[in-house]
PDB file of C-alpha atoms in Angstrom:
ATOM      1  CA  UNK A   1     -22.218 -13.863 -13.141  1.00  0.00           C
ATOM      2  CA  UNK A   2     -21.045 -11.772 -16.195  1.00  0.00           C
ATOM      3  CA  UNK A   3     -17.342 -11.774 -16.650  1.00  0.00           C
ATOM      4  CA  UNK A   4     -16.584  -8.365 -17.851  1.00  0.00           C
ATOM      5  CA  UNK A   5     -13.947  -6.019 -16.332  1.00  0.00           C
ATOM      6  CA  UNK A   6     -13.254  -2.337 -16.567  1.00  0.00           C
ATOM      7  CA  UNK A   7     -10.231  -0.622 -15.275  1.00  0.00           C
ATOM      8  CA  UNK A   8      -9.752   1.920 -13.802  1.00  0.00           C
ATOM      9  CA  UNK A   9     -13.061   2.123 -11.544  1.00  0.00           C
ATOM     10  CA  UNK A  10     -12.355   5.779 -10.911  1.00  0.00           C
ATOM     11  CA  UNK A  11     -10.026   8.257 -12.443  1.00  0.00           C
ATOM     12  CA  UNK A  12      -9.281  11.879 -11.874  1.00  0.00           C
ATOM     13  CA  UNK A  13      -7.143  13.483 -14.383  1.00  0.00           C
ATOM     14  CA  UNK A  14      -5.907  16.843 -15.647  1.00  0.00           C
ATOM     15  CA  UNK A  15      -6.974  18.645 -18.855  1.00  0.00           C
ATOM     16  CA  UNK A  16      -4.841  17.755 -21.969  1.00  0.00           C
ATOM     17  CA  UNK A  17      -3.767  14.296 -20.619  1.00  0.00           C
ATOM     18  CA  UNK A  18      -4.321  11.150 -22.947  1.00  0.00           C
ATOM     19  CA  UNK A  19      -6.119   8.339 -21.375  1.00  0.00           C
ATOM     20  CA  UNK A  20      -7.434   4.872 -22.122  1.00  0.00           C
ATOM     21  CA  UNK A  21     -10.209   3.121 -20.414  1.00  0.00           C
ATOM     22  CA  UNK A  22      -9.873  -0.677 -20.427  1.00  0.00           C
ATOM     23  CA  UNK A  23     -12.466  -3.148 -20.865  1.00  0.00           C
ATOM     24  CA  UNK A  24     -12.100  -7.017 -21.100  1.00  0.00           C
ATOM     25  CA  UNK A  25     -14.547  -9.796 -21.299  1.00  0.00           C
ATOM     26  CA  UNK A  26     -14.024 -13.452 -20.849  1.00  0.00           C
ATOM     27  CA  UNK A  27     -17.180 -14.774 -22.364  1.00  0.00           C
ATOM     28  CA  UNK A  28     -16.031 -14.832 -25.875  1.00  0.00           C
ATOM     29  CA  UNK A  29     -18.782 -12.419 -26.991  1.00  0.00           C
ATOM     30  CA  UNK A  30     -18.644 -11.129 -30.552  1.00  0.00           C
ATOM     31  CA  UNK A  31     -20.307  -7.873 -29.784  1.00  0.00           C
ATOM     32  CA  UNK A  32     -18.893  -5.238 -27.441  1.00  0.00           C
ATOM     33  CA  UNK A  33     -20.272  -1.578 -26.733  1.00  0.00           C
ATOM     34  CA  UNK A  34     -19.332   1.561 -24.792  1.00  0.00           C
ATOM     35  CA  UNK A  35     -21.859   3.875 -23.121  1.00  0.00           C
ATOM     36  CA  UNK A  36     -21.687   7.144 -21.777  1.00  0.00           C
ATOM     37  CA  UNK A  37     -23.992   8.369 -18.850  1.00  0.00           C
ATOM     38  CA  UNK A  38     -24.104  11.802 -17.342  1.00  0.00           C
ATOM     39  CA  UNK A  39     -25.793  11.901 -13.852  1.00  0.00           C
ATOM     40  CA  UNK A  40     -29.475  11.333 -13.964  1.00  0.00           C
ATOM     41  CA  UNK A  41     -29.435  10.931 -17.753  1.00  0.00           C
ATOM     42  CA  UNK A  42     -29.738   7.998 -20.194  1.00  0.00           C
ATOM     43  CA  UNK A  43     -27.007   5.649 -21.156  1.00  0.00           C
ATOM     44  CA  UNK A  44     -25.940   6.694 -24.512  1.00  0.00           C
ATOM     45  CA  UNK A  45     -24.281   4.376 -26.960  1.00  0.00           C
ATOM     46  CA  UNK A  46     -20.876   5.853 -28.177  1.00  0.00           C
ATOM     47  CA  UNK A  47     -19.060   3.047 -29.760  1.00  0.00           C
ATOM     48  CA  UNK A  48     -19.644  -0.531 -30.772  1.00  0.00           C
ATOM     49  CA  UNK A  49     -18.126  -3.430 -32.339  1.00  0.00           C
ATOM     50  CA  UNK A  50     -19.302  -6.480 -33.941  1.00  0.00           C
ATOM     51  CA  UNK A  51     -16.001  -8.344 -33.872  1.00  0.00           C
ATOM     52  CA  UNK A  52     -12.275  -8.134 -34.493  1.00  0.00           C
ATOM     53  CA  UNK A  53     -11.251  -5.329 -36.609  1.00  0.00           C
ATOM     54  CA  UNK A  54     -14.808  -3.917 -36.657  1.00  0.00           C
ATOM     55  CA  UNK A  55     -15.613  -0.488 -34.685  1.00  0.00           C
ATOM     56  CA  UNK A  56     -18.640   1.965 -35.331  1.00  0.00           C
ATOM     57  CA  UNK A  57     -19.684   5.030 -33.937  1.00  0.00           C
ATOM     58  CA  UNK A  58     -22.702   5.205 -31.835  1.00  0.00           C
ATOM     59  CA  UNK A  59     -25.788   7.406 -31.449  1.00  0.00           C
ATOM     60  CA  UNK A  60     -23.947   9.826 -29.465  1.00  0.00           C
ATOM     61  CA  UNK A  61     -21.003  11.864 -31.041  1.00  0.00           C
ATOM     62  CA  UNK A  62     -17.935  11.337 -28.943  1.00  0.00           C
ATOM     63  CA  UNK A  63     -14.389  12.529 -29.267  1.00  0.00           C
ATOM     64  CA  UNK A  64     -13.160   9.171 -27.878  1.00  0.00           C
ATOM     65  CA  UNK A  65     -11.714   6.198 -30.301  1.00  0.00           C
ATOM     66  CA  UNK A  66     -11.693   2.747 -29.862  1.00  0.00           C
ATOM     67  CA  UNK A  67     -10.112  -0.438 -31.165  1.00  0.00           C
ATOM     68  CA  UNK A  68     -10.827  -4.049 -31.453  1.00  0.00           C
ATOM     69  CA  UNK A  69      -7.657  -6.110 -32.068  1.00  0.00           C
ATOM     70  CA  UNK A  70      -8.752  -9.080 -29.787  1.00  0.00           C
ATOM     71  CA  UNK A  71     -12.042 -10.534 -29.211  1.00  0.00           C
ATOM     72  CA  UNK A  72     -11.930  -9.925 -25.572  1.00  0.00           C
ATOM     73  CA  UNK A  73     -10.356  -6.394 -25.433  1.00  0.00           C
ATOM     74  CA  UNK A  74     -12.191  -3.176 -26.364  1.00  0.00           C
ATOM     75  CA  UNK A  75     -10.203  -0.035 -25.088  1.00  0.00           C
ATOM     76  CA  UNK A  76     -11.650   3.430 -25.376  1.00  0.00           C
ATOM     77  CA  UNK A  77      -9.075   6.301 -25.860  1.00  0.00           C
ATOM     78  CA  UNK A  78      -9.274   9.887 -25.247  1.00  0.00           C
ATOM     79  CA  UNK A  79      -6.291  11.677 -26.781  1.00  0.00           C
ATOM     80  CA  UNK A  80      -6.878  15.039 -24.913  1.00  0.00           C
ATOM     81  CA  UNK A  81      -9.032  14.956 -21.994  1.00  0.00           C
ATOM     82  CA  UNK A  82     -11.243  17.848 -21.361  1.00  0.00           C
ATOM     83  CA  UNK A  83     -13.644  18.884 -18.475  1.00  0.00           C
ATOM     84  CA  UNK A  84     -16.629  17.996 -20.821  1.00  0.00           C
ATOM     85  CA  UNK A  85     -15.519  14.475 -20.897  1.00  0.00           C
ATOM     86  CA  UNK A  86     -16.247  14.088 -17.370  1.00  0.00           C
ATOM     87  CA  UNK A  87     -18.838  11.304 -17.190  1.00  0.00           C
ATOM     88  CA  UNK A  88     -19.580   7.597 -16.309  1.00  0.00           C
ATOM     89  CA  UNK A  89     -18.460   5.180 -19.061  1.00  0.00           C
ATOM     90  CA  UNK A  90     -19.827   1.606 -19.119  1.00  0.00           C
ATOM     91  CA  UNK A  91     -18.620  -1.276 -21.489  1.00  0.00           C
ATOM     92  CA  UNK A  92     -20.936  -4.188 -22.331  1.00  0.00           C
ATOM     93  CA  UNK A  93     -20.824  -7.317 -24.301  1.00  0.00           C
ATOM     94  CA  UNK A  94     -23.396  -9.459 -25.920  1.00  0.00           C
ATOM     95  CA  UNK A  95     -23.721 -12.731 -28.195  1.00  0.00           C
ATOM     96  CA  UNK A  96     -26.551 -12.594 -30.737  1.00  0.00           C
ATOM     97  CA  UNK A  97     -28.193 -15.889 -30.532  1.00  0.00           C
ATOM     98  CA  UNK A  98     -31.554 -17.589 -30.719  1.00  0.00           C
ATOM     99  CA  UNK A  99     -33.497 -16.251 -27.763  1.00  0.00           C
ATOM    100  CA  UNK A 100     -31.009 -13.587 -26.540  1.00  0.00           C
ATOM    101  CA  UNK A 101     -32.176 -10.574 -28.602  1.00  0.00           C
ATOM    102  CA  UNK A 102     -28.802  -8.933 -27.653  1.00  0.00           C
ATOM    103  CA  UNK A 103     -29.021  -9.145 -24.011  1.00  0.00           C
ATOM    104  CA  UNK A 104     -26.039  -7.308 -22.830  1.00  0.00           C
ATOM    105  CA  UNK A 105     -23.631  -7.947 -20.051  1.00  0.00           C
ATOM    106  CA  UNK A 106     -22.141  -4.796 -18.371  1.00  0.00           C
ATOM    107  CA  UNK A 107     -18.780  -3.922 -16.583  1.00  0.00           C
ATOM    108  CA  UNK A 108     -18.792  -1.933 -13.491  1.00  0.00           C
ATOM    109  CA  UNK A 109     -18.022   1.313 -15.317  1.00  0.00           C
ATOM    110  CA  UNK A 110     -15.339   3.727 -15.029  1.00  0.00           C
ATOM    111  CA  UNK A 111     -16.196   7.177 -13.552  1.00  0.00           C
ATOM    112  CA  UNK A 112     -13.905   9.749 -15.027  1.00  0.00           C
ATOM    113  CA  UNK A 113     -13.323  13.339 -13.745  1.00  0.00           C
ATOM    114  CA  UNK A 114     -11.291  15.780 -15.881  1.00  0.00           C
ATOM    115  CA  UNK A 115     -10.103  18.773 -13.948  1.00  0.00           C
TER     116      UNK A 115
ATOM    117  CA  UNK B   1     -32.729   7.841 -32.131  1.00  0.00           C
ATOM    118  CA  UNK B   2     -35.879   6.217 -30.465  1.00  0.00           C
ATOM    119  CA  UNK B   3     -37.505   8.205 -27.870  1.00  0.00           C
ATOM    120  CA  UNK B   4     -37.899   6.079 -24.782  1.00  0.00           C
ATOM    121  CA  UNK B   5     -39.767   7.360 -21.614  1.00  0.00           C
ATOM    122  CA  UNK B   6     -40.028   6.029 -18.186  1.00  0.00           C
ATOM    123  CA  UNK B   7     -42.058   7.182 -15.529  1.00  0.00           C
ATOM    124  CA  UNK B   8     -41.768   8.103 -12.817  1.00  0.00           C
ATOM    125  CA  UNK B   9     -38.234   9.087 -12.642  1.00  0.00           C
ATOM    126  CA  UNK B  10     -38.087   8.543  -8.930  1.00  0.00           C
ATOM    127  CA  UNK B  11     -40.052   6.536  -6.625  1.00  0.00           C
ATOM    128  CA  UNK B  12     -40.247   6.032  -2.791  1.00  0.00           C
ATOM    129  CA  UNK B  13     -42.193   2.955  -1.373  1.00  0.00           C
ATOM    130  CA  UNK B  14     -42.690   1.681   1.932  1.00  0.00           C
ATOM    131  CA  UNK B  15     -41.261  -2.011   2.446  1.00  0.00           C
ATOM    132  CA  UNK B  16     -43.967  -4.476   1.882  1.00  0.00           C
ATOM    133  CA  UNK B  17     -45.967  -2.280  -0.478  1.00  0.00           C
ATOM    134  CA  UNK B  18     -46.233  -3.123  -4.155  1.00  0.00           C
ATOM    135  CA  UNK B  19     -45.430  -0.668  -6.928  1.00  0.00           C
ATOM    136  CA  UNK B  20     -45.244  -0.579 -10.679  1.00  0.00           C
ATOM    137  CA  UNK B  21     -43.591   1.766 -13.388  1.00  0.00           C
ATOM    138  CA  UNK B  22     -43.759   2.214 -16.748  1.00  0.00           C
ATOM    139  CA  UNK B  23     -41.573   2.204 -20.266  1.00  0.00           C
ATOM    140  CA  UNK B  24     -43.098   4.084 -23.135  1.00  0.00           C
ATOM    141  CA  UNK B  25     -41.329   3.422 -26.575  1.00  0.00           C
ATOM    142  CA  UNK B  26     -42.153   3.883 -30.414  1.00  0.00           C
ATOM    143  CA  UNK B  27     -44.388   0.825 -31.506  1.00  0.00           C
ATOM    144  CA  UNK B  28     -42.999   0.741 -34.978  1.00  0.00           C
ATOM    145  CA  UNK B  29     -40.246  -1.475 -36.227  1.00  0.00           C
ATOM    146  CA  UNK B  30     -40.196  -3.395 -32.728  1.00  0.00           C
ATOM    147  CA  UNK B  31     -37.774  -6.246 -32.054  1.00  0.00           C
ATOM    148  CA  UNK B  32     -37.534  -6.794 -28.347  1.00  0.00           C
ATOM    149  CA  UNK B  33     -37.738  -4.769 -24.948  1.00  0.00           C
ATOM    150  CA  UNK B  34     -35.141  -5.260 -22.347  1.00  0.00           C
ATOM    151  CA  UNK B  35     -35.627  -4.576 -18.649  1.00  0.00           C
ATOM    152  CA  UNK B  36     -32.350  -4.040 -16.567  1.00  0.00           C
ATOM    153  CA  UNK B  37     -31.830  -3.456 -12.950  1.00  0.00           C
ATOM    154  CA  UNK B  38     -28.879  -1.256 -11.708  1.00  0.00           C
ATOM    155  CA  UNK B  39     -27.985  -1.179  -8.123  1.00  0.00           C
ATOM    156  CA  UNK B  40     -25.702   1.262  -6.680  1.00  0.00           C
ATOM    157  CA  UNK B  41     -22.052   0.501  -7.263  1.00  0.00           C
ATOM    158  CA  UNK B  42     -22.762  -2.577  -9.222  1.00  0.00           C
ATOM    159  CA  UNK B  43     -22.988  -3.281 -12.998  1.00  0.00           C
ATOM    160  CA  UNK B  44     -26.576  -3.222 -14.772  1.00  0.00           C
ATOM    161  CA  UNK B  45     -27.959  -6.692 -14.860  1.00  0.00           C
ATOM    162  CA  UNK B  46     -30.531  -7.903 -17.325  1.00  0.00           C
ATOM    163  CA  UNK B  47     -34.172  -8.757 -15.800  1.00  0.00           C
ATOM    164  CA  UNK B  48     -36.132  -9.614 -18.659  1.00  0.00           C
ATOM    165  CA  UNK B  49     -35.972  -9.711 -22.324  1.00  0.00           C
ATOM    166  CA  UNK B  50     -39.670  -9.528 -24.068  1.00  0.00           C
ATOM    167  CA  UNK B  51     -40.473  -9.973 -27.560  1.00  0.00           C
ATOM    168  CA  UNK B  52     -44.146 -10.932 -28.075  1.00  0.00           C
ATOM    169  CA  UNK B  53     -47.144  -8.652 -27.767  1.00  0.00           C
ATOM    170  CA  UNK B  54     -48.904  -9.503 -24.529  1.00  0.00           C
ATOM    171  CA  UNK B  55     -46.019 -11.237 -23.143  1.00  0.00           C
ATOM    172  CA  UNK B  56     -45.628 -11.548 -19.434  1.00  0.00           C
ATOM    173  CA  UNK B  57     -42.211 -12.407 -17.627  1.00  0.00           C
ATOM    174  CA  UNK B  58     -41.847 -13.189 -13.968  1.00  0.00           C
ATOM    175  CA  UNK B  59     -38.888 -13.564 -11.761  1.00  0.00           C
ATOM    176  CA  UNK B  60     -39.761 -14.077  -8.153  1.00  0.00           C
ATOM    177  CA  UNK B  61     -41.651 -10.935  -7.071  1.00  0.00           C
ATOM    178  CA  UNK B  62     -40.903  -9.023 -10.159  1.00  0.00           C
ATOM    179  CA  UNK B  63     -42.970  -9.319 -13.350  1.00  0.00           C
ATOM    180  CA  UNK B  64     -43.495  -7.325 -16.492  1.00  0.00           C
ATOM    181  CA  UNK B  65     -45.801  -6.934 -19.176  1.00  0.00           C
ATOM    182  CA  UNK B  66     -45.535  -5.716 -22.721  1.00  0.00           C
ATOM    183  CA  UNK B  67     -47.967  -4.225 -25.370  1.00  0.00           C
ATOM    184  CA  UNK B  68     -45.979  -3.759 -28.536  1.00  0.00           C
ATOM    185  CA  UNK B  69     -48.885  -2.421 -30.416  1.00  0.00           C
ATOM    186  CA  UNK B  70     -49.290   0.716 -28.207  1.00  0.00           C
ATOM    187  CA  UNK B  71     -45.613   0.669 -27.357  1.00  0.00           C
ATOM    188  CA  UNK B  72     -45.441   0.358 -23.662  1.00  0.00           C
ATOM    189  CA  UNK B  73     -44.214  -2.214 -21.000  1.00  0.00           C
ATOM    190  CA  UNK B  74     -45.066  -2.238 -17.165  1.00  0.00           C
ATOM    191  CA  UNK B  75     -42.767  -3.473 -14.415  1.00  0.00           C
ATOM    192  CA  UNK B  76     -44.418  -4.595 -11.237  1.00  0.00           C
ATOM    193  CA  UNK B  77     -42.844  -5.511  -7.873  1.00  0.00           C
ATOM    194  CA  UNK B  78     -44.807  -7.199  -5.341  1.00  0.00           C
ATOM    195  CA  UNK B  79     -44.105  -6.892  -1.599  1.00  0.00           C
ATOM    196  CA  UNK B  80     -41.256  -4.515  -2.066  1.00  0.00           C
ATOM    197  CA  UNK B  81     -37.981  -5.308   0.037  1.00  0.00           C
ATOM    198  CA  UNK B  82     -35.014  -3.107   0.512  1.00  0.00           C
ATOM    199  CA  UNK B  83     -32.912  -5.046  -1.784  1.00  0.00           C
ATOM    200  CA  UNK B  84     -35.138  -4.041  -4.536  1.00  0.00           C
ATOM    201  CA  UNK B  85     -33.981  -0.479  -4.260  1.00  0.00           C
ATOM    202  CA  UNK B  86     -32.229   0.198  -7.647  1.00  0.00           C
ATOM    203  CA  UNK B  87     -32.698   2.059 -11.036  1.00  0.00           C
ATOM    204  CA  UNK B  88     -34.718  -0.074 -13.448  1.00  0.00           C
ATOM    205  CA  UNK B  89     -33.887   0.662 -17.119  1.00  0.00           C
ATOM    206  CA  UNK B  90     -35.955  -0.210 -20.167  1.00  0.00           C
ATOM    207  CA  UNK B  91     -34.343  -0.546 -23.523  1.00  0.00           C
ATOM    208  CA  UNK B  92     -35.921  -1.490 -26.838  1.00  0.00           C
ATOM    209  CA  UNK B  93     -33.831  -2.819 -29.398  1.00  0.00           C
ATOM    210  CA  UNK B  94     -33.256  -0.550 -32.318  1.00  0.00           C
ATOM    211  CA  UNK B  95     -32.675  -2.215 -35.844  1.00  0.00           C
ATOM    212  CA  UNK B  96     -32.182  -5.541 -34.240  1.00  0.00           C
ATOM    213  CA  UNK B  97     -28.838  -4.553 -32.927  1.00  0.00           C
ATOM    214  CA  UNK B  98     -28.741  -1.569 -30.644  1.00  0.00           C
ATOM    215  CA  UNK B  99     -30.303  -0.911 -27.297  1.00  0.00           C
ATOM    216  CA  UNK B 100     -31.852   2.565 -26.716  1.00  0.00           C
ATOM    217  CA  UNK B 101     -32.159   3.207 -22.981  1.00  0.00           C
ATOM    218  CA  UNK B 102     -34.585   5.259 -20.970  1.00  0.00           C
ATOM    219  CA  UNK B 103     -33.572   7.558 -18.239  1.00  0.00           C
ATOM    220  CA  UNK B 104     -34.588   4.847 -15.862  1.00  0.00           C
ATOM    221  CA  UNK B 105     -36.882   4.789 -12.573  1.00  0.00           C
ATOM    222  CA  UNK B 106     -35.049   5.198  -9.418  1.00  0.00           C
ATOM    223  CA  UNK B 107     -36.819   3.205  -6.615  1.00  0.00           C
ATOM    224  CA  UNK B 108     -36.064   3.448  -3.123  1.00  0.00           C
ATOM    225  CA  UNK B 109     -37.616   1.212  -0.542  1.00  0.00           C
ATOM    226  CA  UNK B 110     -38.104   2.645   2.962  1.00  0.00           C
ATOM    227  CA  UNK B 111     -37.798   0.154   5.832  1.00  0.00           C
TER     228      UNK B 111
END
């Protein structure tokens, strides 16, 4: 069973609030990812990290930011939440190694609703 | 961004029946293809990671095949059970580092 955690699982918040979605993994994986999914749509990569102090923007433009100060922790922050940020956010981690081909382990997700 | 298509988007199958669905992806610059199962209220979990043309993987009643030259993969479920109800996602590996997910096939098994 994968050891990757996300908090909160559900968040309902008003417009303009600053929020941080937490993601932690205990597997020692170097690579971590944030995906965004709207209902019925694909998972879209919004941020990824290849290790401490490494962060990159993904294929889908996002107003959120991320940081990677510790290997196990990859939080996502929205400085000013808007209704358009309403979505599900999934965190994942992986370890590139022989035969793994970047197999990813996912957290349970955070379902964010901005009113 | 790769264009990944999964069909059908939704599927209802009677318990005990077998079923299959498709993932299509660009065949150029291929590294690997991942299949994930995502049950409601749970995290997506990897089913298979496939790399070789003609590869076939099997896990219990679920199997998958891969054609890298024409850019498609099939997922088969034999003798469907209610616990197979989930969304099945395929994701080719882009540039050897990033996965690009399809919309998924939502499978519902009717008892």
